[in-house]
Short mmCIF file of C-alpha atoms in Angstrom, two decimals:
data_model
loop_
_atom_site.label_atom_id
_atom_site.label_comp_id
_atom_site.label_asym_id
_atom_site.label_seq_id
_atom_site.Cartn_x
_atom_site.Cartn_y
_atom_site.Cartn_z
CA MET A 1 0.32 0.10 -0.05
CA SER A 2 1.49 3.38 -1.08
CA LEU A 3 0.66 5.99 1.11
CA ASN A 4 2.56 9.20 1.66
CA ALA A 5 1.19 10.49 4.92
CA VAL A 6 -0.35 7.69 7.71
CA LEU A 7 -1.15 8.15 11.42
CA ALA A 8 -1.30 5.00 13.32
CA LEU A 9 -2.77 4.77 17.14
CA ASP A 10 -3.47 2.11 19.85
CA THR A 11 -5.21 2.14 23.18
CA SER A 12 -5.43 -1.64 23.27
CA THR A 13 -3.38 -2.26 26.24
CA GLU A 14 -1.84 -0.68 29.14
CA GLN A 15 0.57 1.60 26.60
CA CYS A 16 -0.61 4.24 24.69
CA SER A 17 1.09 4.86 21.32
CA VAL A 18 0.95 6.90 18.23
CA ALA A 19 3.29 6.75 14.90
CA LEU A 20 3.29 8.91 12.37
CA LYS A 21 4.85 8.67 8.91
CA VAL A 22 5.31 11.31 5.87
CA GLY A 23 7.51 10.14 3.19
CA GLN A 24 10.09 8.18 4.72
CA ARG A 25 10.19 9.37 8.28
CA VAL A 26 8.45 8.00 10.75
CA VAL A 27 8.12 10.08 14.32
CA THR A 28 6.55 8.28 17.18
CA ARG A 29 5.45 8.66 20.93
CA ALA A 30 4.38 5.88 23.49
CA ALA A 31 3.89 5.57 26.98
CA ILE A 32 2.13 3.03 29.84
CA THR A 33 -0.82 4.76 30.83
CA PRO A 34 -3.36 2.27 31.49
CA ARG A 35 -5.85 4.77 33.15
CA GLU A 36 -5.34 7.71 31.24
CA HIS A 37 -5.36 6.60 27.32
CA SER A 38 -8.51 8.92 26.66
CA GLN A 39 -6.47 12.14 27.63
CA ARG A 40 -3.08 11.03 26.35
CA ILE A 41 -3.92 9.61 22.66
CA LEU A 42 -5.27 12.98 21.27
CA ALA A 43 -2.10 15.05 22.77
CA PHE A 44 0.15 12.32 21.06
CA VAL A 45 -1.73 12.90 17.94
CA GLN A 46 -0.91 16.22 18.26
CA GLU A 47 2.35 16.24 19.19
CA VAL A 48 3.57 13.83 15.87
CA LEU A 49 1.84 15.82 13.99
CA ALA A 50 3.19 19.12 14.73
CA GLU A 51 7.23 17.40 14.82
CA GLN A 52 6.17 16.45 11.17
CA GLN A 53 4.84 19.89 10.62
CA ILE A 54 1.77 18.70 8.82
CA GLU A 55 -2.02 19.34 9.71
CA LEU A 56 -4.80 15.85 10.26
CA SER A 57 -6.14 16.95 6.55
CA ALA A 58 -2.53 15.97 4.87
CA VAL A 59 -3.20 12.39 6.40
CA ASP A 60 -4.18 9.96 3.78
CA ALA A 61 -5.15 7.19 6.05
CA LEU A 62 -5.43 6.07 9.64
CA VAL A 63 -4.39 3.04 11.38
CA VAL A 64 -5.53 1.82 14.33
CA GLY A 65 -5.44 -1.33 16.95
CA HIS A 66 -8.37 -2.67 17.13
CA GLY A 67 -7.64 -5.49 19.87
CA PRO A 68 -7.72 -8.15 21.17
CA GLY A 69 -6.51 -6.59 24.61
CA SER A 70 -8.32 -3.94 27.24
CA PHE A 71 -12.52 -3.49 26.28
CA THR A 72 -11.83 -0.56 27.69
CA GLY A 73 -8.42 0.50 26.03
CA VAL A 74 -9.68 -0.85 22.33
CA ARG A 75 -12.98 1.05 22.25
CA ILE A 76 -11.21 4.34 23.24
CA GLY A 77 -8.89 3.55 20.46
CA VAL A 78 -11.52 2.81 17.63
CA SER A 79 -13.72 5.05 18.90
CA VAL A 80 -10.30 7.83 18.61
CA ALA A 81 -9.73 6.24 15.24
CA GLN A 82 -13.19 6.75 14.19
CA GLY A 83 -13.63 10.35 15.29
CA LEU A 84 -10.61 11.33 13.59
CA ALA A 85 -11.33 9.39 10.16
CA PHE A 86 -15.00 10.72 10.26
CA SER A 87 -13.52 14.43 10.30
CA GLN A 88 -11.22 13.73 7.30
CA ASN A 89 -13.24 11.21 5.52
CA LEU A 90 -10.17 9.04 6.06
CA PRO A 91 -9.89 5.48 5.30
CA VAL A 92 -8.77 3.08 8.25
CA ILE A 93 -6.53 0.25 8.45
CA PRO A 94 -7.27 -2.15 11.53
CA VAL A 95 -4.33 -4.29 12.56
CA SER A 96 -4.32 -6.85 15.55
CA THR A 97 -1.99 -6.08 18.97
CA LEU A 98 -1.07 -9.71 18.16
CA THR A 99 0.01 -8.94 14.74
CA ALA A 100 1.74 -6.02 16.17
CA LEU A 101 3.75 -8.20 18.77
CA ALA A 102 5.17 -10.52 16.14
CA GLN A 103 6.05 -7.32 13.94
CA GLN A 104 7.96 -5.96 16.77
CA ALA A 105 10.10 -9.16 17.39
CA ILE A 106 10.73 -9.14 13.80
CA ARG A 107 11.96 -5.27 13.78
CA LEU A 108 13.99 -5.96 17.24
CA HIS A 109 15.06 -9.66 16.71
CA GLY A 110 14.41 -10.61 13.04
CA SER A 111 12.36 -13.30 14.74
CA GLU A 112 11.48 -16.46 12.29
CA GLN A 113 8.44 -17.33 14.40
CA VAL A 114 6.59 -15.63 16.94
CA ILE A 115 4.19 -16.70 19.35
CA SER A 116 1.94 -13.40 20.91
CA ALA A 117 0.21 -14.11 23.82
CA ILE A 118 -1.48 -11.20 25.72
CA ASP A 119 -3.03 -11.51 29.30
CA ALA A 120 -6.63 -11.61 29.45
CA ARG A 121 -6.70 -12.08 32.94
CA MET A 122 -8.59 -14.70 35.07
CA GLN A 123 -6.09 -17.32 34.05
CA GLU A 124 -6.40 -16.93 30.20
CA ILE A 125 -4.80 -15.40 27.11
CA TYR A 126 -5.30 -13.85 23.88
CA VAL A 127 -3.05 -16.02 22.00
CA ALA A 128 -1.87 -16.33 18.33
CA PRO A 129 1.37 -18.00 16.44
CA PHE A 130 3.00 -16.00 13.46
CA ILE A 131 5.91 -16.74 11.09
CA ASN A 132 8.31 -13.96 9.42
CA LYS A 133 7.54 -13.78 5.83
CA ASN A 134 10.03 -11.36 4.05
CA GLY A 135 9.97 -9.30 7.43
CA TYR A 136 6.53 -9.27 8.18
CA ALA A 137 4.25 -10.95 10.17
CA GLN A 138 1.90 -14.00 8.61
CA GLN A 139 -0.57 -15.38 10.86
CA VAL A 140 -0.67 -19.18 11.15
CA ALA A 141 -4.31 -19.08 13.17
CA THR A 142 -6.79 -17.10 14.50
CA GLU A 143 -6.91 -15.26 17.29
CA GLN A 144 -8.01 -16.90 20.70
CA MET A 145 -8.79 -16.32 24.02
CA ALA A 146 -7.52 -19.73 25.71
CA PRO A 147 -7.02 -21.18 29.02
CA LEU A 148 -3.19 -21.46 30.39
CA ALA A 149 -1.74 -24.60 28.44
CA ASP A 150 1.77 -25.88 27.33
CA VAL A 151 1.66 -24.23 23.75
CA THR A 152 3.34 -26.93 22.26
CA LEU A 153 0.32 -29.28 22.50
CA GLN A 154 -1.63 -26.92 20.47
CA PRO A 155 -2.74 -28.08 16.98
CA TRP A 156 -0.78 -25.41 15.11
CA TRP A 157 2.38 -25.56 17.04
CA ALA A 158 3.27 -28.47 14.22
CA GLU A 159 2.76 -25.35 11.77
CA LEU A 160 6.05 -23.50 13.06
CA THR A 161 9.05 -24.11 12.00
CA ALA A 162 10.89 -26.13 14.98
CA ALA A 163 14.15 -26.38 13.38
CA SER A 164 14.30 -22.44 14.44
CA THR A 165 14.13 -20.68 17.67
CA ILE A 166 10.69 -19.90 18.44
CA HIS A 167 9.93 -16.74 20.47
CA GLY A 168 7.41 -15.73 22.63
CA ALA A 169 6.12 -11.85 22.57
CA GLY A 170 3.81 -10.26 24.82
CA THR A 171 2.45 -9.64 28.64
CA GLY A 172 0.90 -13.50 28.43
CA TRP A 173 4.43 -14.38 28.20
CA ALA A 174 5.67 -12.24 31.38
CA THR A 175 2.84 -13.10 33.46
CA TYR A 176 2.38 -17.18 32.64
CA ALA A 177 5.47 -18.10 31.66
CA ALA A 178 5.83 -21.27 33.50
CA GLU A 179 2.60 -22.57 32.29
CA LEU A 180 2.58 -22.18 28.63
CA ASN A 181 6.45 -23.04 28.27
CA PRO A 182 7.56 -25.93 30.96
CA SER A 183 9.98 -27.32 29.01
CA SER A 184 11.37 -23.96 27.83
CA ALA A 185 10.13 -24.64 23.95
CA VAL A 186 9.91 -20.93 23.73
CA ALA A 187 12.38 -18.24 23.93
CA VAL A 188 10.44 -15.80 25.73
CA LEU A 189 11.29 -11.96 24.53
CA ASP A 190 11.35 -9.76 27.59
CA ASP A 191 11.59 -6.61 25.64
CA VAL A 192 8.64 -6.96 23.39
CA THR A 193 5.91 -6.95 25.72
CA LEU A 194 3.26 -4.70 24.82
CA PRO A 195 2.27 -3.69 21.21
CA LEU A 196 3.07 -0.11 19.61
CA ALA A 197 1.69 2.00 17.23
CA GLU A 198 4.72 1.86 14.59
CA ASP A 199 5.08 -1.89 14.32
CA MET A 200 0.76 -1.58 13.26
CA LEU A 201 1.84 1.48 10.87
CA GLN A 202 5.08 -0.86 9.20
CA TRP A 203 2.78 -4.00 8.81
CA ALA A 204 -0.50 -2.13 7.57
CA LEU A 205 1.67 -0.16 4.61
CA GLN A 206 2.50 -3.88 3.27
CA TYR A 207 -0.84 -5.90 4.43
CA GLY A 208 -3.43 -3.83 5.57
CA LYS A 209 -7.03 -3.84 4.03
CA ALA A 210 -8.63 -0.61 4.93
CA VAL A 211 -12.44 0.07 5.81
CA GLN A 212 -14.83 3.18 5.93
CA ALA A 213 -14.82 4.49 9.62
CA ALA A 214 -18.19 3.21 10.07
CA ASP A 215 -17.35 -0.31 8.99
CA LEU A 216 -14.54 -0.41 11.72
CA GLU A 217 -14.98 -2.85 14.44
CA PRO A 218 -13.25 -3.64 17.49
CA LEU A 219 -11.78 -7.38 17.64
CA TYR A 220 -13.22 -8.68 20.86
CA VAL A 221 -11.78 -12.55 20.75
CA ARG A 222 -13.99 -14.51 23.00
CA ASN A 223 -13.14 -18.04 24.06
CA GLU A 224 -13.51 -21.02 21.69
CA VAL A 225 -12.95 -24.95 22.21
CA ALA A 226 -11.20 -25.49 19.24
CA TRP A 227 -8.16 -23.87 17.53
CA LYS A 228 -8.25 -22.63 13.41
CA LYS A 229 -5.67 -22.91 11.12
CA LEU A 230 -6.17 -19.59 8.38
CA PRO A 231 -7.25 -21.14 5.03
CA GLY A 232 -4.38 -22.48 2.91
CA ARG A 233 -2.45 -23.44 5.75
#
């Protein structure tokens, strides 16, 4: 996707983040402010617009983290993105927070396989597996809310390349490493715990699918009994 000016934002987890790409230059803001997202997100947007010396009217598209994560945080991010998009008639590209975590692992560590897991509370996680396809996260199975269990027992485990290191990214690993990784089959990345708007932006420019603001929906992942492979895998 070829766009000159793209604004990305995310408030789905404890982290509030914004990224703005104009040409080849990307500027970012991020802070862990779990109770202040609604106050901080628009201030961050104004800051990156000012740093890039453009107005919102000059932005070509928006990218937003639409979940899974905190229900309140997801709603804030989607609502802010819709408001900004409606004001300028902009298309919106939704990106999963789990995809953003995998993309961050690829950016920082060159990860070949990533299992993204976000703490969903109540002894459950939001989780999905990914592989690195030419520098971009490609999802192997659909996002799920799952009870804690050894990830090597999941049906999609065989889809990952066992010959290479499999990385774990996200707060789910930080909180439940013993339950998810009893055999130490996964190398947990301590510096990749929360998604960032800059990784959503990078992924969206390559693989994102734009929707109109009115059609933007939160990704509220529910607990399901069976894992589903993606079509063609």
